[in-house]
């Protein structure tokens, strides 16, 4: 989940996220797949990050 509200196109980094336990949304085991990806819509601080929130490079 975001440490602060993310605007459109925010890039996911370890500094910008925090992990919740128990896991909700995308699990920390998928971090290598989501690190460096952009969000395709604004995400509020504390909101669970879903796969549908991310825009993957083609």
CSV table of C-alpha atoms in Angstrom, one decimal:
chain,number,residue,atom,x,y,z
A,1,UNK,CA,0.0,0.0,0.0
A,2,UNK,CA,1.2,3.5,-0.6
A,3,UNK,CA,3.0,5.4,2.1
A,4,UNK,CA,1.4,8.6,0.7
A,5,UNK,CA,-1.2,9.2,-2.0
A,6,UNK,CA,0.2,8.4,-5.4
A,7,UNK,CA,-0.7,10.5,-8.5
A,8,UNK,CA,-1.3,9.0,-11.9
A,9,UNK,CA,2.0,7.4,-13.3
A,10,UNK,CA,3.7,7.1,-9.9
A,11,UNK,CA,6.5,4.5,-10.1
A,12,UNK,CA,6.5,1.8,-7.4
A,13,UNK,CA,9.7,1.7,-5.3
A,14,UNK,CA,10.6,0.3,-1.9
A,15,UNK,CA,10.5,3.9,-0.6
A,16,UNK,CA,7.0,4.5,-1.8
A,17,UNK,CA,5.3,1.3,-0.5
A,18,UNK,CA,4.6,-0.4,2.7
A,19,UNK,CA,3.7,-4.0,3.2
A,20,UNK,CA,0.7,-5.1,5.2
A,21,UNK,CA,0.3,-8.4,7.2
A,22,UNK,CA,-1.8,-10.3,6.8
A,23,UNK,CA,-1.3,-9.7,3.1
A,24,UNK,CA,-4.1,-7.9,1.2
A,25,UNK,CA,-4.0,-6.9,-2.5
A,26,UNK,CA,-0.7,-7.9,-4.3
A,27,UNK,CA,1.4,-10.1,-2.1
A,28,UNK,CA,5.1,-9.1,-1.3
A,29,UNK,CA,6.2,-12.3,-3.1
A,30,UNK,CA,5.3,-10.5,-6.3
A,31,UNK,CA,7.5,-7.4,-5.6
A,32,UNK,CA,10.0,-8.3,-8.3
A,33,UNK,CA,7.2,-8.2,-10.8
A,34,UNK,CA,5.7,-4.9,-9.7
A,35,UNK,CA,8.8,-2.8,-8.8
A,36,UNK,CA,9.3,-0.1,-11.3
A,37,UNK,CA,5.8,-0.3,-12.7
A,38,UNK,CA,3.5,2.7,-12.9
A,39,UNK,CA,0.0,3.1,-11.4
A,40,UNK,CA,-2.6,3.9,-14.0
A,41,UNK,CA,-4.8,5.9,-11.6
A,42,UNK,CA,-4.3,7.8,-8.4
A,43,UNK,CA,-4.0,5.5,-5.3
A,44,UNK,CA,-4.8,6.9,-1.9
A,45,UNK,CA,-2.5,6.5,1.1
A,46,UNK,CA,-3.2,3.2,2.9
A,47,UNK,CA,-5.3,1.8,0.0
A,48,UNK,CA,-4.6,-1.8,-1.0
A,49,UNK,CA,-2.8,-2.0,-4.4
A,50,UNK,CA,-4.5,-4.3,-6.9
A,51,UNK,CA,-3.2,-5.7,-10.1
A,52,UNK,CA,-5.7,-3.6,-11.9
A,53,UNK,CA,-4.1,-0.4,-10.5
A,54,UNK,CA,-0.8,-1.1,-12.4
A,55,UNK,CA,0.2,-0.4,-15.9
A,56,UNK,CA,2.8,-3.0,-17.1
A,57,UNK,CA,5.4,-2.3,-19.8
A,58,UNK,CA,4.7,-4.2,-22.9
